[in-house]
Amino acid sequence: MISFRPKDLSTGRLHAYLLSAVAPRPIAFASTIDSEGNPNLSPFSFFNVFSANPPILIFSPARRVRDNTTKHTLENVEKIKEVVINIVNYDIVHQMSLTSTEYPEGINEFTKSGLTMLKSDEVKPFRVAESPVQFECKVNEIIKLGTEGGAGNLIVCEVVKLHIADEVMNTDETINQEALDLVARAGGSYYSRAKNGFFEIPKPLKNMGIGVDNMPEHVRNSMILTGNDLGMLANVELLPTQKEVMQFIKDISERYPDIKSSSHREKHKLAQNYLSFGDVESAWKLLLS
Ligand SMILES: Cc1cc2nc3c(=O)[nH]c(=O)nc-3n(C[C@H](O)[C@H](O)[C@H](O)COP(=O)(O)O)c2cc1C
């Protein structure tokens, strides 16, 4: 492992390490206006949601590493304290990327990218009509994190109205994560399309998992089971009873005639196979046999 103190790295190299490691990041497609009312649209992946009550989103236009200049979005929200944060899906990813071009002040990136300006209800900046979720926000606070090139400026936004496209809504009024088709930014020129990599993990909040520390030693110190396997096994609330274990072994003995005399290693491998299908219960029954 290679280790650094930030002060021993150039800002450019540090920036690249941070952006590759803290990834993928969601993208705030921020629409603002200047004091003459000229629209501006730019993407920012230093972005996330931080509170639901009040509903707070924060994004950060940084001072340029190259020459320590500031971005139009920051300059705009310093004067007109409103912004629409539009969510970026796969259908608009190339147009979004185009808007990050450093066009001169006053150039409308809606026009440059061919995206459609849609009037907002509560704020002056426009929404991106093609974006599936649009947050109209008031800027509560701007927190400057430094004065040198690379310093972030946290724009703390309070959502005053949100708009969600019908096409991404389920009938129970939840958002359909697949239909939303979000994209995210990673290091260099990498992006990811969220729905290509989705998987589900049952929320540990629903039960009180026994934890790795309460597992039998041969399971905890297994040479076969991985950290993820242990995490799944540790999320059960109760271990199967001896009676359930015996019944399970009886049930599978036709398929695995040698199961009773199998070594820990062999049982761990088979348990791992059950885990790969999400069958934690059978995996435990095998491990406890
Ligand atoms: C996907 C993506 C994410 C970006 N994220 C950020 C960011 O979080 N902070 C930042 O300062 N610049 C970021 N940029 C670069 C800005 O979008 C770019 O500097 C833009 O020209 C700023 O426009 P403005 O001067 O009109 O505000 C990002 C660019 C892209 C394509």
Coordinates of C-alpha atoms and ligand atoms in Angstrom, one line a residue:
M1 CA 0.0 0.0 0.0
I2 CA 1.3 3.5 -0.9
S3 CA 0.5 6.3 1.5
F4 CA 0.7 10.1 1.2
R5 CA 0.2 13.3 3.2
P6 CA -2.0 15.6 1.1
K7 CA 0.6 18.4 1.4
D8 CA 3.3 16.2 -0.3
L9 CA 1.1 15.9 -3.5
S10 CA 0.4 18.4 -6.2
T11 CA -3.3 19.6 -6.0
G12 CA -3.8 18.1 -9.5
R13 CA -2.6 14.6 -8.4
L14 CA -4.5 14.8 -5.1
H15 CA -7.7 15.9 -7.0
A16 CA -7.3 12.9 -9.3
Y17 CA -6.9 10.4 -6.4
L18 CA -9.9 11.9 -4.5
L19 CA -12.1 11.8 -7.6
S20 CA -11.2 8.2 -8.6
A21 CA -11.6 6.8 -5.0
V22 CA -14.8 8.7 -4.0
A23 CA -16.9 7.4 -6.9
P24 CA -19.3 7.0 -8.5
R25 CA -20.8 10.3 -7.6
P26 CA -24.3 11.6 -8.5
I27 CA -24.5 14.6 -10.8
A28 CA -26.3 17.9 -10.0
F29 CA -27.2 19.5 -13.3
A30 CA -27.4 23.0 -11.9
S31 CA -29.4 25.7 -13.6
T32 CA -28.8 29.3 -12.4
I33 CA -29.2 32.8 -13.8
D34 CA -26.9 35.8 -13.6
S35 CA -28.1 39.3 -12.5
E36 CA -29.1 40.2 -16.1
G37 CA -31.3 37.1 -16.2
N38 CA -29.0 35.0 -18.5
P39 CA -29.5 31.3 -17.9
N40 CA -26.5 29.1 -17.1
L41 CA -26.4 25.3 -16.9
S42 CA -23.5 23.2 -15.6
P43 CA -22.9 19.7 -14.1
F44 CA -21.4 19.2 -10.6
S45 CA -20.6 15.8 -9.2
F46 CA -19.5 17.1 -5.8
F47 CA -23.1 16.6 -4.9
N48 CA -25.4 14.8 -2.5
V49 CA -28.5 14.9 -0.3
F50 CA -27.9 15.7 3.3
S51 CA -31.3 16.2 5.0
A52 CA -34.9 15.4 4.4
N53 CA -36.4 17.8 6.9
P54 CA -35.5 20.4 5.9
P55 CA -34.8 18.9 2.4
I56 CA -31.2 19.9 1.8
L57 CA -29.0 19.2 -1.3
I58 CA -25.4 20.4 -1.4
F59 CA -23.1 20.7 -4.4
S60 CA -19.7 22.4 -4.8
P61 CA -18.3 24.4 -7.7
A62 CA -14.6 24.5 -6.9
R63 CA -12.0 27.1 -7.7
R64 CA -10.2 26.0 -10.8
V65 CA -6.9 24.1 -9.9
R66 CA -5.4 25.5 -13.1
D67 CA -5.7 29.3 -12.4
N68 CA -7.7 29.7 -9.2
T69 CA -10.7 31.3 -11.0
T70 CA -14.3 30.7 -9.9
K71 CA -17.1 29.2 -11.9
H72 CA -20.2 31.1 -13.3
T73 CA -22.5 28.9 -11.3
L74 CA -20.9 30.1 -8.0
E75 CA -20.9 33.7 -9.1
N76 CA -24.5 33.5 -10.1
V77 CA -25.8 32.0 -6.8
E78 CA -23.8 34.6 -4.9
K79 CA -26.1 37.2 -6.5
I80 CA -29.3 35.4 -7.3
K81 CA -29.7 32.8 -4.5
E82 CA -31.8 30.3 -6.5
V83 CA -30.9 27.1 -8.4
V84 CA -32.7 24.2 -10.1
I85 CA -30.9 20.9 -9.6
N86 CA -31.8 18.6 -12.4
I87 CA -31.1 14.9 -12.2
V88 CA -29.0 13.3 -15.0
N89 CA -30.2 10.1 -16.7
Y90 CA -28.6 8.1 -19.5
D91 CA -30.7 9.8 -22.2
I92 CA -29.1 13.2 -21.5
V93 CA -25.6 12.2 -20.5
H94 CA -23.8 13.5 -23.6
Q95 CA -25.7 16.8 -23.7
M96 CA -24.9 17.2 -19.9
S97 CA -21.2 16.6 -20.7
L98 CA -21.3 19.3 -23.4
T99 CA -22.5 21.9 -20.9
S100 CA -19.3 21.5 -18.9
T101 CA -17.5 23.2 -21.7
E102 CA -16.1 26.5 -20.4
Y103 CA -18.2 28.8 -22.5
P104 CA -17.7 32.5 -21.9
E105 CA -20.0 34.4 -19.4
G106 CA -23.5 35.0 -20.7
I107 CA -23.5 32.0 -23.0
N108 CA -26.6 29.9 -22.5
E109 CA -25.7 26.2 -22.2
F110 CA -29.3 25.2 -22.7
T111 CA -28.9 26.5 -26.3
K112 CA -25.5 25.0 -26.8
S113 CA -26.6 21.5 -25.6
G114 CA -30.1 21.6 -27.3
L115 CA -31.8 20.9 -23.9
T116 CA -35.1 22.6 -23.3
M117 CA -35.7 25.4 -20.8
L118 CA -38.8 24.9 -18.7
K119 CA -40.2 27.6 -16.5
S120 CA -39.9 26.9 -12.8
D121 CA -42.9 27.5 -10.4
E122 CA -41.0 28.9 -7.3
V123 CA -37.7 30.2 -8.6
K124 CA -36.3 32.2 -11.5
P125 CA -33.8 29.7 -13.0
F126 CA -35.2 27.3 -15.6
R127 CA -35.6 23.5 -15.3
V128 CA -34.2 21.1 -17.8
A129 CA -37.4 19.7 -19.4
E130 CA -35.7 16.4 -20.4
S131 CA -34.5 15.7 -16.8
P132 CA -36.6 13.1 -15.0
V133 CA -36.4 14.7 -11.6
Q134 CA -36.0 18.5 -11.0
F135 CA -35.5 20.2 -7.7
E136 CA -36.3 23.9 -7.4
C137 CA -34.2 25.3 -4.6
K138 CA -33.4 28.4 -2.6
V139 CA -29.7 28.8 -1.6
N140 CA -29.6 29.0 2.2
E141 CA -25.8 29.3 2.6
I142 CA -22.5 29.3 0.7
I143 CA -19.6 27.8 2.6
K144 CA -16.2 28.6 1.1
L145 CA -13.7 25.8 2.0
G146 CA -10.6 27.8 1.0
T147 CA -9.0 30.4 -1.2
E148 CA -6.6 28.4 -3.3
G149 CA -7.1 26.6 -6.6
G150 CA -9.1 23.4 -5.9
A151 CA -11.0 24.8 -3.0
G152 CA -14.7 23.8 -2.9
N153 CA -17.6 26.1 -2.3
L154 CA -20.5 24.3 -0.7
I155 CA -23.8 25.6 -2.0
V156 CA -26.4 24.6 0.6
C157 CA -29.8 24.3 -1.2
E158 CA -33.2 23.9 0.3
V159 CA -35.7 22.2 -2.0
V160 CA -38.9 24.3 -2.4
K161 CA -40.5 22.2 -5.1
L162 CA -39.7 18.9 -6.8
H163 CA -41.0 17.5 -10.1
I164 CA -40.9 13.8 -11.0
A165 CA -41.6 12.6 -14.5
D166 CA -44.6 10.1 -14.8
E167 CA -42.4 7.7 -16.7
V168 CA -40.2 7.0 -13.7
M169 CA -43.1 6.6 -11.2
N170 CA -44.4 3.3 -9.9
T171 CA -48.1 2.9 -9.4
D172 CA -47.5 3.2 -5.6
E173 CA -45.9 6.6 -6.2
T174 CA -42.4 5.4 -5.4
I175 CA -39.6 6.1 -7.9
N176 CA -38.8 3.2 -10.2
Q177 CA -35.0 3.0 -9.9
E178 CA -34.5 1.1 -13.2
A179 CA -36.7 3.5 -15.2
L180 CA -34.9 6.5 -13.7
D181 CA -31.7 5.2 -15.4
L182 CA -29.3 7.5 -13.4
V183 CA -25.7 8.1 -14.4
A184 CA -22.8 8.9 -12.1
R185 CA -19.3 10.3 -12.5
A186 CA -16.1 8.5 -11.4
G187 CA -12.4 9.4 -11.9
G188 CA -10.9 10.7 -15.2
S189 CA -13.5 10.4 -18.0
Y190 CA -15.3 7.4 -16.4
Y191 CA -19.1 7.4 -15.9
S192 CA -21.4 4.6 -14.7
R193 CA -24.9 3.7 -15.6
A194 CA -26.5 2.8 -12.3
K195 CA -29.0 0.3 -13.5
N196 CA -26.3 -1.9 -15.0
G197 CA -24.8 -2.5 -11.6
F198 CA -27.8 -2.6 -9.2
F199 CA -28.1 -5.3 -6.6
E200 CA -30.2 -5.5 -3.5
I201 CA -29.1 -6.2 0.1
P202 CA -31.8 -6.7 2.8
K203 CA -31.7 -3.8 5.2
P204 CA -30.0 -4.8 8.5
L205 CA -32.3 -2.3 10.2
K206 CA -35.2 -4.8 9.8
N207 CA -33.6 -7.3 12.2
M208 CA -30.8 -7.4 14.8
G209 CA -28.2 -9.6 13.1
I210 CA -26.2 -11.9 15.4
G211 CA -22.9 -10.4 14.2
V212 CA -19.7 -12.1 13.1
D213 CA -18.5 -12.2 16.8
N214 CA -21.4 -14.6 17.7
M215 CA -20.6 -17.1 15.0
P216 CA -19.0 -20.5 15.6
E217 CA -15.2 -20.2 15.3
H218 CA -14.8 -22.5 12.3
V219 CA -17.3 -20.3 10.4
R220 CA -15.7 -17.0 11.6
N221 CA -12.2 -18.2 10.7
S222 CA -13.2 -20.0 7.5
M223 CA -10.5 -20.2 4.8
I224 CA -13.3 -20.5 2.2
L225 CA -16.0 -17.9 3.2
T226 CA -15.3 -14.3 2.2
G227 CA -16.1 -11.1 4.1
N228 CA -19.3 -10.7 2.1
D229 CA -20.3 -14.3 3.0
L230 CA -19.7 -13.6 6.7
G231 CA -21.7 -10.4 6.4
M232 CA -24.7 -12.2 5.0
L233 CA -24.5 -15.0 7.6
A234 CA -24.1 -12.5 10.4
N235 CA -27.3 -10.7 9.4
V236 CA -29.6 -13.5 10.7
E237 CA -31.4 -13.0 14.0
L238 CA -31.5 -16.6 15.0
L239 CA -29.5 -19.7 14.1
P240 CA -31.5 -22.8 12.9
T241 CA -32.2 -25.3 15.6
Q242 CA -30.5 -28.7 15.7
K243 CA -33.7 -30.3 14.6
E244 CA -34.0 -28.0 11.6
V245 CA -30.3 -28.8 10.7
M246 CA -30.9 -32.5 10.9
Q247 CA -34.0 -32.3 8.8
F248 CA -32.1 -30.3 6.2
I249 CA -29.2 -32.7 6.0
K250 CA -31.7 -35.6 5.6
D251 CA -33.5 -33.6 2.8
I252 CA -30.3 -33.0 0.8
S253 CA -28.6 -36.4 1.5
E254 CA -30.0 -37.9 -1.7
R255 CA -28.3 -35.2 -3.8
Y256 CA -25.2 -35.1 -1.6
P257 CA -24.8 -38.7 -0.2
D258 CA -21.5 -38.0 1.5
I259 CA -22.6 -34.8 3.2
K260 CA -22.6 -36.2 6.7
S261 CA -18.9 -37.2 6.5
S262 CA -17.8 -34.1 4.6
S263 CA -15.0 -31.9 6.0
H264 CA -15.6 -28.3 7.1
R265 CA -13.9 -27.2 3.9
E266 CA -16.4 -29.0 1.7
K267 CA -19.4 -27.8 3.7
H268 CA -18.1 -24.3 3.6
K269 CA -17.8 -24.5 -0.2
L270 CA -21.4 -25.8 -0.5
A271 CA -22.6 -23.2 2.0
Q272 CA -20.9 -20.5 -0.1
N273 CA -22.8 -21.8 -3.1
Y274 CA -26.1 -21.4 -1.3
L275 CA -25.1 -17.9 -0.3
S276 CA -24.4 -17.0 -3.9
F277 CA -28.2 -17.6 -4.5
G278 CA -29.1 -15.6 -1.4
D279 CA -30.1 -18.7 0.5
V280 CA -28.7 -17.8 3.9
E281 CA -30.9 -20.2 5.8
S282 CA -29.7 -23.3 4.0
A283 CA -26.1 -22.1 4.2
W284 CA -26.4 -21.9 8.0
K285 CA -28.0 -25.3 8.2
L286 CA -25.1 -26.8 6.3
L287 CA -22.5 -24.9 8.4
L288 CA -24.0 -26.1 11.7
S289 CA -24.3 -29.8 10.6
Ligands
LIG1 C1 -20.0 15.1 -14.9 C2 -19.3 16.4 -14.5 C3 -19.2 16.7 -13.1 C4 -18.5 17.8 -12.7 N1 -18.4 18.1 -11.4 C5 -17.8 19.3 -11.0 C6 -17.8 19.6 -9.6 O1 -18.3 18.9 -8.7 N2 -17.2 20.8 -9.2 C7 -16.6 21.6 -10.1 O2 -16.1 22.6 -9.8 N3 -16.6 21.3 -11.5 C8 -17.2 20.2 -11.9 N4 -17.3 19.9 -13.2 C9 -16.8 20.9 -14.2 C10 -17.8 22.0 -14.4 O3 -19.0 21.5 -14.9 C11 -17.2 23.0 -15.5 O4 -16.1 23.6 -14.9 C12 -18.2 24.0 -16.0 O5 -17.6 24.7 -17.1 C13 -18.6 25.0 -14.9 O6 -19.5 25.9 -15.6 P1 -19.9 27.3 -15.0 O7 -18.6 28.2 -15.1 O8 -20.9 27.8 -16.0 O9 -20.4 27.2 -13.7 C14 -17.9 18.7 -13.7 C15 -18.0 18.4 -15.0 C16 -18.7 17.2 -15.4 C17 -18.8 16.9 -16.9

